[in-house]
Amino acid sequence: MKNIPVAILGATGYTGAELIRLIEGHPHFDIAHLAAHSQAGKKAGEVLPGLSGAIAELMLATADAAIPDAVQLVFTALPHAAAAKSVKTAIDAGKRVIDLSADFRHQDATAYKAAYGIKHPHPELFSSAVYGLVEHARARIAKADLVANPGCYPTSTLLPLIPLLNANILDDAPIIVDSKSGTSGAGRSAKADLLYCEINESVKAYGMPRHRHAWEMEEWALGFGGRKVRVRFVPHILPMTRGMLTTLHLTGDKPESWHQLLYNTYRGERFVRLLTEGRLPSTAGVSGSNRCDIGLAVLGEREAVVVSCLDNLLKGAAGQAVQNANIMFALDEGLGLSEHALWP
Amino acid sequence: MKNIPVAILGATGYTGAELIRLIEGHPHFDIAHLAAHSQAGKKAGEVLPGLSGAIAELMLATADAAIPDAVQLVFTALPHAAAAKSVKTAIDAGKRVIDLSADFRHQDATAYKAAYGIKHPHPELFSSAVYGLVEHARARIAKADLVANPGCYPTSTLLPLIPLLNANILDDAPIIVDSKSGTSGAGRSAKADLLYCEINESVKAYGMPRHRHAWEMEEWALGFGGRKVRVRFVPHILPMTRGMLTTLHLTGDKPESWHQLLYNTYRGERFVRLLTEGRLPSTAGVSGSNRCDIGLAVLGEREAVVVSCLDNLLKGAAGQAVQNANIMFALDEGLGLSEHALWP
Amino acid sequence: MKNIPVAILGATGYTGAELIRLIEGHPHFDIAHLAAHSQAGKKAGEVLPGLSGAIAELMLATADAAIPDAVQLVFTALPHAAAAKSVKTAIDAGKRVIDLSADFRHQDATAYKAAYGIKHPHPELFSSAVYGLVEHARARIAKADLVANPGCYPTSTLLPLIPLLNANILDDAPIIVDSKSGTSGAGRSAKADLLYCEINESVKAYGMPRHRHAWEMEEWALGFGGRKVRVRFVPHILPMTRGMLTTLHLTGDKPESWHQLLYNTYRGERFVRLLTEGRLPSTAGVSGSNRCDIGLAVLGEREAVVVSCLDNLLKGAAGQAVQNANIMFALDEGLGLSEHALWP
Amino acid sequence: MKNIPVAILGATGYTGAELIRLIEGHPHFDIAHLAAHSQAGKKAGEVLPGLSGAIAELMLATADAAIPDAVQLVFTALPHAAAAKSVKTAIDAGKRVIDLSADFRHQDATAYKAAYGIKHPHPELFSSAVYGLVEHARARIAKADLVANPGCYPTSTLLPLIPLLNANILDDAPIIVDSKSGTSGAGRSAKADLLYCEINESVKAYGMPRHRHAWEMEEWALGFGGRKVRVRFVPHILPMTRGMLTTLHLTGDKPESWHQLLYNTYRGERFVRLLTEGRLPSTAGVSGSNRCDIGLAVLGEREAVVVSCLDNLLKGAAGQAVQNANIMFALDEGLGLSEHALWP
């Protein structure tokens, strides 16, 4: 089989870097084009210290440079709004696209505007975009030309939540989502509040009163879980590079039966692992892997806490994107992805 | 004024070390005796690398060595159960005591047994113990011979919660307490799961289904807040040495009025700081200080998140203990304590 | 091609864990046996949180349990002395062995005794052991039944040093080796001085007056570099999990020509990368990869500093072991190993 | 005694923040003026999260705002060149000045130009500046109107080196200085290479072929040690906020006698601590204190390694500045400074 040429736009952010690493280790995709607007003209290896060999020598193109004709799949790892424009260009050029920004995670421009505060530049593409939460959307992903790769917080929230919503056993109360994220999720731009000395030895909540991902969670809790819920979401930033842990504080019927519900949904999944009841996951257990680990502890008669962990750059971004790519091209879904963490 | 001689039992754990540092910098207390059972016979400076000068040369006594007659105040920074025995001995010898363990934080042996799983060795002392949550118990502390220094999680939870309970505006629902703690709270014993490489770059929840501090929170929510509440408490351990952040997910009447309630309670306090509405604290902002910082964000019509931060070794342990000691000896409450963080 | 069954003894330390991860991702080796004495009877996944799937379910054997007949290659990741005994047993059973301990890194019992302070239990095996510094010993490794996998500090020192020794341009003075290592190199045993709170936010030198690896460096500086040198080695432990950086402070003839010497030696190598002159490597640039990055800066007329970086668990341990295994079984040397770092 | 009003220019960098904390805790200095050009018009507490109380409410002035007449002492914590201009203005206004920049650490414009690459704006002030390496310059500091506060690397190098130079027992060879610094030394500006995710889990050497502080070391090795030496200095940046460790690789006569030489020099000092022979310091042991800890290990007949540790923001910057201020105003030298570390 001849390899499939791909392009990565936004190649020098943390998500872009992770995409490069994954594609480099993938047996059936090849990188044919890397764009990184602010670094254009440099070699990839000058900006990304982890790269070696030929890929490190590849010249970075500008964001608007033409993508080679041979490229079949484009990954866009760009800020929102900028992403939509590149997606439009790529789709018009006949490429398939996996967009890692938030631009196509919503199904209409109103929700997008509520979350992002701007008018969407290309709402005409909404109808063709598939929300790529892999374990719940495989059939649609396989046929999609445009996959919206889910956000990290929504992935860590929706995976444990959807089976419980589908079982219709949760109380009709807001879903409390308390998330803790490593700092790489905040991106690579030179902001004073992301300096080492500001983040190290510190934790804080941010994004109040409503983080953008709350809308995404609600939209797809309805989309996949079939229930209109209110999500009360409080994210925190932690002194670590990778990793995301989401704590769901839930109430409902028979929490002692929820472990089985989760088990039934995910037992065949390679990249969602349910821990034995009472055991709770750590982010170290998934770092470097494409896994989402889920644990559940029953706290009382109608109360449980469900905890999920994933690597925000992998199952929360580049890893799920490659999983989507594998499905789009009818490849083994796990190609190029690790089930095991880089531990310690 | 002649200085007051004090003793510290359990001097070589992290809390004991912090007590030594604070007393060394205190103008009216002097260290007359240090005990540390497993390290007895060594000099303090051999076990505690941060100490210098005369105190570093002081020999560590065994836990059961007699405390010098001149000592007026004993700090016990020992494991629970062991602490109670040392407290009893010290009280019988006519000393005043500040116990940093959990042994006297409960008012009856039943609650203690529920939380700690053992029969309390000296329940006869319960009636004389005062729960030293300073801002809400000054008058009783001043006269106490035995102060139970509050736990770190309960301090970070009760300080923001009490004014809201007193105002009787919270819904009659469980209080959701999602806490994040630095690793020093887990103590200095050589356990594999506390190794650097196990904690670094990782976060996890622990202590399920019910951490011991949940009982303490409920007991004193009632004691100071006047309401019987159910606390749903989920603590997490973080890759940082110091710092504790507690996120309270609350519902109730008119959350837009809560900031004023907190302000009214704490406006004159040196060691509780309320941030302007909408701003949320970070643990870096309190690390090395005796402060508890509180922030509030209204999330919806009846929803708010209240976040508190403190240094678990200071306001969460040794700092509050010194604050208690100042009150017991009618000294300025802030002596030997810093309002400012060691930042960065 | 049918896969080659391998065994890992000492499977639950950090090096053992990394070996499992690498072999799991390797196309031609399969894990047939895992031993971990203190954890025997548990499943691998209970002790190693990063593992998933079938390997996580594999039961851990005792150290002295019989290795299945089918196993062709045994990795020993055990403490020194214990390793030698297991190596002997495996060799006697007709297995090929890669020993990651220090037991066969020396060519005679005298040097071993000087470095490790004990009598070697199986000196009769010295003559058959090959020191597996891959880039300088391929031919011998290919034929070896027993490969002594080099230490992390010696690998990071010898790779940059050997070409300069061979060129005979260094002054006849001690080689000053100032190394900085992540904490995972100190192993996974529950020691108080390896606790998170003792390592975090701290750096110290250790192992004085002479760390064991100094003898190993001198023996193989002679072995591969052809010169008897004195190594003055000072290692430091750093608050990070993985990564090792070695700074060589060197004097000699025409340091402006040394970059070319290094280039000539390593230009064809996949896992040794020479940075362009004046650029210096970081450990982040190699973490998760099997690379050793080398940089050189000329400081004066006869002075240069040469800096090397590697991941102590990969090129410094498990990665080089797999590289050796590939050579022993005539496979592509890079199978199962990454050239790119997991960055950030 | 009435308190002495002081001003801090460059108040919102890490060194400025530390100066504020120290002066706030000082019994005889009061902050009367804070300037921070880029943040002017904000309150100090908005930019510095660690501050509380009245100082947090103080408005930040522009760099060129007039300093109140009452101010007797000005601390300049500004970038080089900018500092010289502010120093000139303050001196002309009759203030005494402690300059924490590099602008007055050299005794002539040639050395300054070699190190900093620019023409010095006020060379006329060189003759009146005193290099404030406290333990070796007390008498001159007491009378100075302008003290040049030493750099962090030079302080950590000169303190252990001067006694050995004075004893004239070191070989006539370059002094090899291998330093490791926490990241706060790099300042608070928003640079991409100082982002949390770039520094965390990484170490690298930088500043080659010659860091600016090498000239400063040589100038004062001559000034205080009486010997013209060549310093071969290689600094490294580490994933920690505070702390600096310097490893001196030295050769000379009778290294077994050097510990005594160091002891003789520093035995009466509060802020320089010599560890017992063979013990080596850690940065955790000095973090938060104004101490420099020194350890020595003899490696061979004519070889020793001397290791020093200090907190780069304290003894390496703001702490030594306050020590200088105490001397200038004839106060107890240790006022407002801690001998004990904030440990852990």
PDB file of N, CA, C and O in Angstrom, chain A residues 174 176 178 180 201-204 208-209 230 232 236 240-241 245 247 249 251 280-284 298-299 303, chain B residues 174 176 178 180 201-204 208-209 230 232 236 240-242 245 247 249 251 280-284 298-299 303:
ATOM      1  N   PRO A 174     -28.112  20.049  37.297  1.00  0.00           N
ATOM      2  CA  PRO A 174     -26.907  20.353  36.522  1.00  0.00           C
ATOM      3  C   PRO A 174     -25.826  19.301  36.741  1.00  0.00           C
ATOM      4  O   PRO A 174     -25.699  18.747  37.836  1.00  0.00           O
ATOM      5  N   ILE A 176     -22.138  18.563  37.322  1.00  0.00           N
ATOM      6  CA  ILE A 176     -20.996  19.332  37.827  1.00  0.00           C
ATOM      7  C   ILE A 176     -19.708  18.711  37.326  1.00  0.00           C
ATOM      8  O   ILE A 176     -19.390  17.555  37.609  1.00  0.00           O
ATOM      9  N   ASP A 178     -15.744  19.247  37.256  1.00  0.00           N
ATOM     10  CA  ASP A 178     -14.587  19.940  37.825  1.00  0.00           C
ATOM     11  C   ASP A 178     -13.347  19.343  37.177  1.00  0.00           C
ATOM     12  O   ASP A 178     -12.974  18.209  37.458  1.00  0.00           O
ATOM     13  N   LYS A 180      -9.230  19.396  35.738  1.00  0.00           N
ATOM     14  CA  LYS A 180      -7.872  19.808  36.060  1.00  0.00           C
ATOM     15  C   LYS A 180      -7.003  19.508  34.843  1.00  0.00           C
ATOM     16  O   LYS A 180      -6.920  18.366  34.425  1.00  0.00           O
ATOM     17  N   GLU A 201       4.291  25.180  40.878  1.00  0.00           N
ATOM     18  CA  GLU A 201       3.878  25.235  42.287  1.00  0.00           C
ATOM     19  C   GLU A 201       2.611  26.044  42.484  1.00  0.00           C
ATOM     20  O   GLU A 201       2.458  26.740  43.494  1.00  0.00           O
ATOM     21  N   SER A 202       1.709  25.980  41.521  1.00  0.00           N
ATOM     22  CA  SER A 202       0.466  26.728  41.662  1.00  0.00           C
ATOM     23  C   SER A 202      -0.684  26.011  40.973  1.00  0.00           C
ATOM     24  O   SER A 202      -0.475  25.242  40.032  1.00  0.00           O
ATOM     25  N   VAL A 203      -1.882  26.249  41.457  1.00  0.00           N
ATOM     26  CA  VAL A 203      -3.085  25.777  40.784  1.00  0.00           C
ATOM     27  C   VAL A 203      -4.111  26.885  40.888  1.00  0.00           C
ATOM     28  O   VAL A 203      -4.145  27.623  41.869  1.00  0.00           O
ATOM     29  N   LYS A 204      -4.916  27.040  39.864  1.00  0.00           N
ATOM     30  CA  LYS A 204      -5.987  28.033  39.915  1.00  0.00           C
ATOM     31  C   LYS A 204      -7.137  27.598  39.002  1.00  0.00           C
ATOM     32  O   LYS A 204      -6.934  26.859  38.044  1.00  0.00           O
ATOM     33  N   MET A 208     -13.982  31.505  34.175  1.00  0.00           N
ATOM     34  CA  MET A 208     -15.302  31.764  34.738  1.00  0.00           C
ATOM     35  C   MET A 208     -15.882  33.038  34.118  1.00  0.00           C
ATOM     36  O   MET A 208     -15.142  33.893  33.693  1.00  0.00           O
ATOM     37  N   PRO A 209     -17.197  33.223  34.069  1.00  0.00           N
ATOM     38  CA  PRO A 209     -18.227  32.328  34.578  1.00  0.00           C
ATOM     39  C   PRO A 209     -18.521  31.132  33.675  1.00  0.00           C
ATOM     40  O   PRO A 209     -19.107  30.175  34.132  1.00  0.00           O
ATOM     41  N   ARG A 230     -27.837  20.780  31.762  1.00  0.00           N
ATOM     42  CA  ARG A 230     -27.051  21.976  32.063  1.00  0.00           C
ATOM     43  C   ARG A 230     -25.734  21.485  32.641  1.00  0.00           C
ATOM     44  O   ARG A 230     -25.700  20.679  33.576  1.00  0.00           O
ATOM     45  N   ARG A 232     -22.334  22.521  34.585  1.00  0.00           N
ATOM     46  CA  ARG A 232     -21.669  23.528  35.396  1.00  0.00           C
ATOM     47  C   ARG A 232     -20.185  23.168  35.432  1.00  0.00           C
ATOM     48  O   ARG A 232     -19.782  22.260  36.147  1.00  0.00           O
ATOM     49  N   HIS A 236      -9.478  23.974  35.872  1.00  0.00           N
ATOM     50  CA  HIS A 236      -8.329  24.443  36.643  1.00  0.00           C
ATOM     51  C   HIS A 236      -7.062  24.149  35.856  1.00  0.00           C
ATOM     52  O   HIS A 236      -6.990  23.153  35.140  1.00  0.00           O
ATOM     53  N   MET A 240       1.772  20.961  35.507  1.00  0.00           N
ATOM     54  CA  MET A 240       2.292  19.795  34.800  1.00  0.00           C
ATOM     55  C   MET A 240       2.083  20.080  33.318  1.00  0.00           C
ATOM     56  O   MET A 240       1.255  20.926  32.955  1.00  0.00           O
ATOM     57  N   THR A 241       2.842  19.427  32.467  1.00  0.00           N
ATOM     58  CA  THR A 241       2.770  19.734  31.052  1.00  0.00           C
ATOM     59  C   THR A 241       1.567  19.080  30.399  1.00  0.00           C
ATOM     60  O   THR A 241       0.764  19.736  29.741  1.00  0.00           O
ATOM     61  N   LEU A 245      -7.592  15.636  34.047  1.00  0.00           N
ATOM     62  CA  LEU A 245      -8.447  14.822  34.905  1.00  0.00           C
ATOM     63  C   LEU A 245      -9.756  15.557  35.092  1.00  0.00           C
ATOM     64  O   LEU A 245      -9.773  16.736  35.434  1.00  0.00           O
ATOM     65  N   THR A 247     -13.419  15.420  37.076  1.00  0.00           N
ATOM     66  CA  THR A 247     -14.193  14.840  38.163  1.00  0.00           C
ATOM     67  C   THR A 247     -15.654  15.214  37.965  1.00  0.00           C
ATOM     68  O   THR A 247     -15.992  16.402  37.976  1.00  0.00           O
ATOM     69  N   HIS A 249     -19.253  15.118  39.520  1.00  0.00           N
ATOM     70  CA  HIS A 249     -19.998  14.916  40.766  1.00  0.00           C
ATOM     71  C   HIS A 249     -21.453  14.668  40.387  1.00  0.00           C
ATOM     72  O   HIS A 249     -22.141  15.597  39.961  1.00  0.00           O
ATOM     73  N   THR A 251     -25.440  12.718  40.755  1.00  0.00           N
ATOM     74  CA  THR A 251     -26.478  12.081  41.577  1.00  0.00           C
ATOM     75  C   THR A 251     -27.501  11.420  40.659  1.00  0.00           C
ATOM     76  O   THR A 251     -27.724  11.870  39.532  1.00  0.00           O
ATOM     77  N   LEU A 280      -9.393   4.639  41.098  1.00  0.00           N
ATOM     78  CA  LEU A 280      -9.510   5.883  40.352  1.00  0.00           C
ATOM     79  C   LEU A 280      -8.229   6.129  39.560  1.00  0.00           C
ATOM     80  O   LEU A 280      -7.132   5.803  40.021  1.00  0.00           O
ATOM     81  N   PRO A 281      -8.349   6.680  38.374  1.00  0.00           N
ATOM     82  CA  PRO A 281      -7.181   6.821  37.490  1.00  0.00           C
ATOM     83  C   PRO A 281      -6.319   8.024  37.855  1.00  0.00           C
ATOM     84  O   PRO A 281      -6.745   8.934  38.567  1.00  0.00           O
ATOM     85  N   SER A 282      -5.094   8.017  37.341  1.00  0.00           N
ATOM     86  CA  SER A 282      -4.202   9.175  37.431  1.00  0.00           C
ATOM     87  C   SER A 282      -3.819   9.580  36.018  1.00  0.00           C
ATOM     88  O   SER A 282      -3.826   8.754  35.101  1.00  0.00           O
ATOM     89  N   THR A 283      -3.452  10.835  35.857  1.00  0.00           N
ATOM     90  CA  THR A 283      -3.038  11.250  34.515  1.00  0.00           C
ATOM     91  C   THR A 283      -1.731  10.585  34.098  1.00  0.00           C
ATOM     92  O   THR A 283      -1.506  10.359  32.912  1.00  0.00           O
ATOM     93  N   ALA A 284      -0.872  10.257  35.063  1.00  0.00           N
ATOM     94  CA  ALA A 284       0.375   9.569  34.707  1.00  0.00           C
ATOM     95  C   ALA A 284       0.093   8.244  34.016  1.00  0.00           C
ATOM     96  O   ALA A 284       0.877   7.792  33.180  1.00  0.00           O
ATOM     97  N   VAL A 298     -18.701   5.009  44.300  1.00  0.00           N
ATOM     98  CA  VAL A 298     -20.024   5.325  44.835  1.00  0.00           C
ATOM     99  C   VAL A 298     -19.824   5.988  46.189  1.00  0.00           C
ATOM    100  O   VAL A 298     -19.115   5.468  47.045  1.00  0.00           O
ATOM    101  N   LEU A 299     -20.444   7.152  46.383  1.00  0.00           N
ATOM    102  CA  LEU A 299     -20.224   7.902  47.626  1.00  0.00           C
ATOM    103  C   LEU A 299     -21.397   7.778  48.587  1.00  0.00           C
ATOM    104  O   LEU A 299     -21.238   7.980  49.786  1.00  0.00           O
ATOM    105  N   GLU A 303     -25.367   8.937  45.126  1.00  0.00           N
ATOM    106  CA  GLU A 303     -24.237   9.801  44.774  1.00  0.00           C
ATOM    107  C   GLU A 303     -23.050   8.984  44.301  1.00  0.00           C
ATOM    108  O   GLU A 303     -22.694   7.992  44.919  1.00  0.00           O
TER     109      GLU A 303
ATOM    110  N   PRO B 174     -26.500  18.538  49.188  1.00  0.00           N
ATOM    111  CA  PRO B 174     -25.119  18.307  49.622  1.00  0.00           C
ATOM    112  C   PRO B 174     -24.199  19.420  49.139  1.00  0.00           C
ATOM    113  O   PRO B 174     -24.393  19.980  48.054  1.00  0.00           O
ATOM    114  N   ILE B 176     -20.828  20.367  47.632  1.00  0.00           N
ATOM    115  CA  ILE B 176     -19.819  19.666  46.839  1.00  0.00           C
ATOM    116  C   ILE B 176     -18.480  20.361  46.993  1.00  0.00           C
ATOM    117  O   ILE B 176     -18.322  21.530  46.638  1.00  0.00           O
ATOM    118  N   ASP B 178     -14.618  20.056  46.048  1.00  0.00           N
ATOM    119  CA  ASP B 178     -13.615  19.425  45.191  1.00  0.00           C
ATOM    120  C   ASP B 178     -12.283  20.094  45.500  1.00  0.00           C
ATOM    121  O   ASP B 178     -12.055  21.242  45.130  1.00  0.00           O
ATOM    122  N   LYS B 180      -7.919  20.290  45.838  1.00  0.00           N
ATOM    123  CA  LYS B 180      -6.677  19.953  45.172  1.00  0.00           C
ATOM    124  C   LYS B 180      -5.540  20.317  46.121  1.00  0.00           C
ATOM    125  O   LYS B 180      -5.399  21.476  46.491  1.00  0.00           O
ATOM    126  N   GLU B 201       4.119  15.259  37.332  1.00  0.00           N
ATOM    127  CA  GLU B 201       3.368  15.158  36.081  1.00  0.00           C
ATOM    128  C   GLU B 201       2.150  14.267  36.218  1.00  0.00           C
ATOM    129  O   GLU B 201       1.776  13.555  35.284  1.00  0.00           O
ATOM    130  N   SER B 202       1.509  14.289  37.379  1.00  0.00           N
ATOM    131  CA  SER B 202       0.306  13.466  37.548  1.00  0.00           C
ATOM    132  C   SER B 202      -0.653  14.130  38.526  1.00  0.00           C
ATOM    133  O   SER B 202      -0.268  14.912  39.377  1.00  0.00           O
ATOM    134  N   VAL B 203      -1.916  13.816  38.359  1.00  0.00           N
ATOM    135  CA  VAL B 203      -2.936  14.226  39.331  1.00  0.00           C
ATOM    136  C   VAL B 203      -3.890  13.054  39.483  1.00  0.00           C
ATOM    137  O   VAL B 203      -4.132  12.314  38.533  1.00  0.00           O
ATOM    138  N   LYS B 204      -4.395  12.867  40.683  1.00  0.00           N
ATOM    139  CA  LYS B 204      -5.387  11.815  40.891  1.00  0.00           C
ATOM    140  C   LYS B 204      -6.287  12.181  42.075  1.00  0.00           C
ATOM    141  O   LYS B 204      -5.898  12.945  42.951  1.00  0.00           O
ATOM    142  N   MET B 208     -11.423   7.937  48.470  1.00  0.00           N
ATOM    143  CA  MET B 208     -12.829   7.578  48.278  1.00  0.00           C
ATOM    144  C   MET B 208     -13.149   6.283  49.013  1.00  0.00           C
ATOM    145  O   MET B 208     -12.254   5.478  49.206  1.00  0.00           O
ATOM    146  N   PRO B 209     -14.391   6.030  49.418  1.00  0.00           N
ATOM    147  CA  PRO B 209     -15.590   6.850  49.184  1.00  0.00           C
ATOM    148  C   PRO B 209     -15.706   8.043  50.144  1.00  0.00           C
ATOM    149  O   PRO B 209     -16.471   8.936  49.873  1.00  0.00           O
ATOM    150  N   ARG B 230     -24.783  17.888  54.457  1.00  0.00           N
ATOM    151  CA  ARG B 230     -24.037  16.737  53.936  1.00  0.00           C
ATOM    152  C   ARG B 230     -22.929  17.288  53.040  1.00  0.00           C
ATOM    153  O   ARG B 230     -23.192  18.102  52.141  1.00  0.00           O
ATOM    154  N   ARG B 232     -20.097  16.439  50.300  1.00  0.00           N
ATOM    155  CA  ARG B 232     -19.600  15.453  49.334  1.00  0.00           C
ATOM    156  C   ARG B 232     -18.208  15.897  48.925  1.00  0.00           C
ATOM    157  O   ARG B 232     -18.063  16.817  48.116  1.00  0.00           O
ATOM    158  N   HIS B 236      -7.949  15.706  45.727  1.00  0.00           N
ATOM    159  CA  HIS B 236      -7.008  15.293  44.684  1.00  0.00           C
ATOM    160  C   HIS B 236      -5.597  15.669  45.117  1.00  0.00           C
ATOM    161  O   HIS B 236      -5.397  16.675  45.793  1.00  0.00           O
ATOM    162  N   MET B 240       2.828  19.364  43.193  1.00  0.00           N
ATOM    163  CA  MET B 240       3.452  20.553  43.760  1.00  0.00           C
ATOM    164  C   MET B 240       3.654  20.264  45.242  1.00  0.00           C
ATOM    165  O   MET B 240       3.009  19.358  45.784  1.00  0.00           O
ATOM    166  N   THR B 241       4.562  20.976  45.871  1.00  0.00           N
ATOM    167  CA  THR B 241       4.878  20.666  47.259  1.00  0.00           C
ATOM    168  C   THR B 241       3.849  21.257  48.201  1.00  0.00           C
ATOM    169  O   THR B 241       3.280  20.567  49.035  1.00  0.00           O
ATOM    170  N   ARG B 242       3.601  22.545  48.085  1.00  0.00           N
ATOM    171  CA  ARG B 242       2.685  23.247  48.976  1.00  0.00           C
ATOM    172  C   ARG B 242       1.485  23.771  48.205  1.00  0.00           C
ATOM    173  O   ARG B 242       1.587  24.066  47.025  1.00  0.00           O
ATOM    174  N   LEU B 245      -6.130  24.140  47.057  1.00  0.00           N
ATOM    175  CA  LEU B 245      -7.218  24.905  46.463  1.00  0.00           C
ATOM    176  C   LEU B 245      -8.496  24.100  46.620  1.00  0.00           C
ATOM    177  O   LEU B 245      -8.534  22.920  46.275  1.00  0.00           O
ATOM    178  N   THR B 247     -12.534  24.006  45.651  1.00  0.00           N
ATOM    179  CA  THR B 247     -13.595  24.537  44.802  1.00  0.00           C
ATOM    180  C   THR B 247     -14.936  24.082  45.368  1.00  0.00           C
ATOM    181  O   THR B 247     -15.200  22.880  45.432  1.00  0.00           O
ATOM    182  N   HIS B 249     -18.827  23.947  44.801  1.00  0.00           N
ATOM    183  CA  HIS B 249     -19.867  24.103  43.777  1.00  0.00           C
ATOM    184  C   HIS B 249     -21.189  24.264  44.523  1.00  0.00           C
ATOM    185  O   HIS B 249     -21.691  23.291  45.088  1.00  0.00           O
ATOM    186  N   THR B 251     -25.243  25.988  45.212  1.00  0.00           N
ATOM    187  CA  THR B 251     -26.488  26.559  44.690  1.00  0.00           C
ATOM    188  C   THR B 251     -27.283  27.162  45.843  1.00  0.00           C
ATOM    189  O   THR B 251     -27.175  26.704  46.984  1.00  0.00           O
ATOM    190  N   LEU B 280     -10.321  34.962  40.803  1.00  0.00           N
ATOM    191  CA  LEU B 280     -10.170  33.719  41.546  1.00  0.00           C
ATOM    192  C   LEU B 280      -8.723  33.554  41.979  1.00  0.00           C
ATOM    193  O   LEU B 280      -7.803  33.931  41.255  1.00  0.00           O
ATOM    194  N   PRO B 281      -8.493  33.005  43.143  1.00  0.00           N
ATOM    195  CA  PRO B 281      -7.133  32.942  43.696  1.00  0.00           C
ATOM    196  C   PRO B 281      -6.316  31.787  43.116  1.00  0.00           C
ATOM    197  O   PRO B 281      -6.860  30.844  42.530  1.00  0.00           O
ATOM    198  N   SER B 282      -5.009  31.875  43.303  1.00  0.00           N
ATOM    199  CA  SER B 282      -4.104  30.766  42.977  1.00  0.00           C
ATOM    200  C   SER B 282      -3.336  30.399  44.237  1.00  0.00           C
ATOM    201  O   SER B 282      -3.152  31.241  45.123  1.00  0.00           O
ATOM    202  N   THR B 283      -2.889  29.170  44.300  1.00  0.00           N
ATOM    203  CA  THR B 283      -2.113  28.786  45.486  1.00  0.00           C
ATOM    204  C   THR B 283      -0.787  29.523  45.546  1.00  0.00           C
ATOM    205  O   THR B 283      -0.268  29.769  46.630  1.00  0.00           O
ATOM    206  N   ALA B 284      -0.228  29.888  44.404  1.00  0.00           N
ATOM    207  CA  ALA B 284       1.029  30.648  44.424  1.00  0.00           C
ATOM    208  C   ALA B 284       0.858  31.960  45.181  1.00  0.00           C
ATOM    209  O   ALA B 284       1.805  32.457  45.793  1.00  0.00           O
ATOM    210  N   VAL B 298     -20.090  34.036  40.114  1.00  0.00           N
ATOM    211  CA  VAL B 298     -21.480  33.641  39.925  1.00  0.00           C
ATOM    212  C   VAL B 298     -21.602  32.976  38.560  1.00  0.00           C
ATOM    213  O   VAL B 298     -21.163  33.529  37.554  1.00  0.00           O
ATOM    214  N   LEU B 299     -22.190  31.784  38.537  1.00  0.00           N
ATOM    215  CA  LEU B 299     -22.265  31.036  37.275  1.00  0.00           C
ATOM    216  C   LEU B 299     -23.645  31.093  36.640  1.00  0.00           C
ATOM    217  O   LEU B 299     -23.787  30.875  35.442  1.00  0.00           O
ATOM    218  N   GLU B 303     -26.506  29.744  40.994  1.00  0.00           N
ATOM    219  CA  GLU B 303     -25.277  28.943  41.044  1.00  0.00           C
ATOM    220  C   GLU B 303     -24.055  29.826  41.201  1.00  0.00           C
ATOM    221  O   GLU B 303     -23.913  30.830  40.507  1.00  0.00           O
TER     222      GLU B 303
END
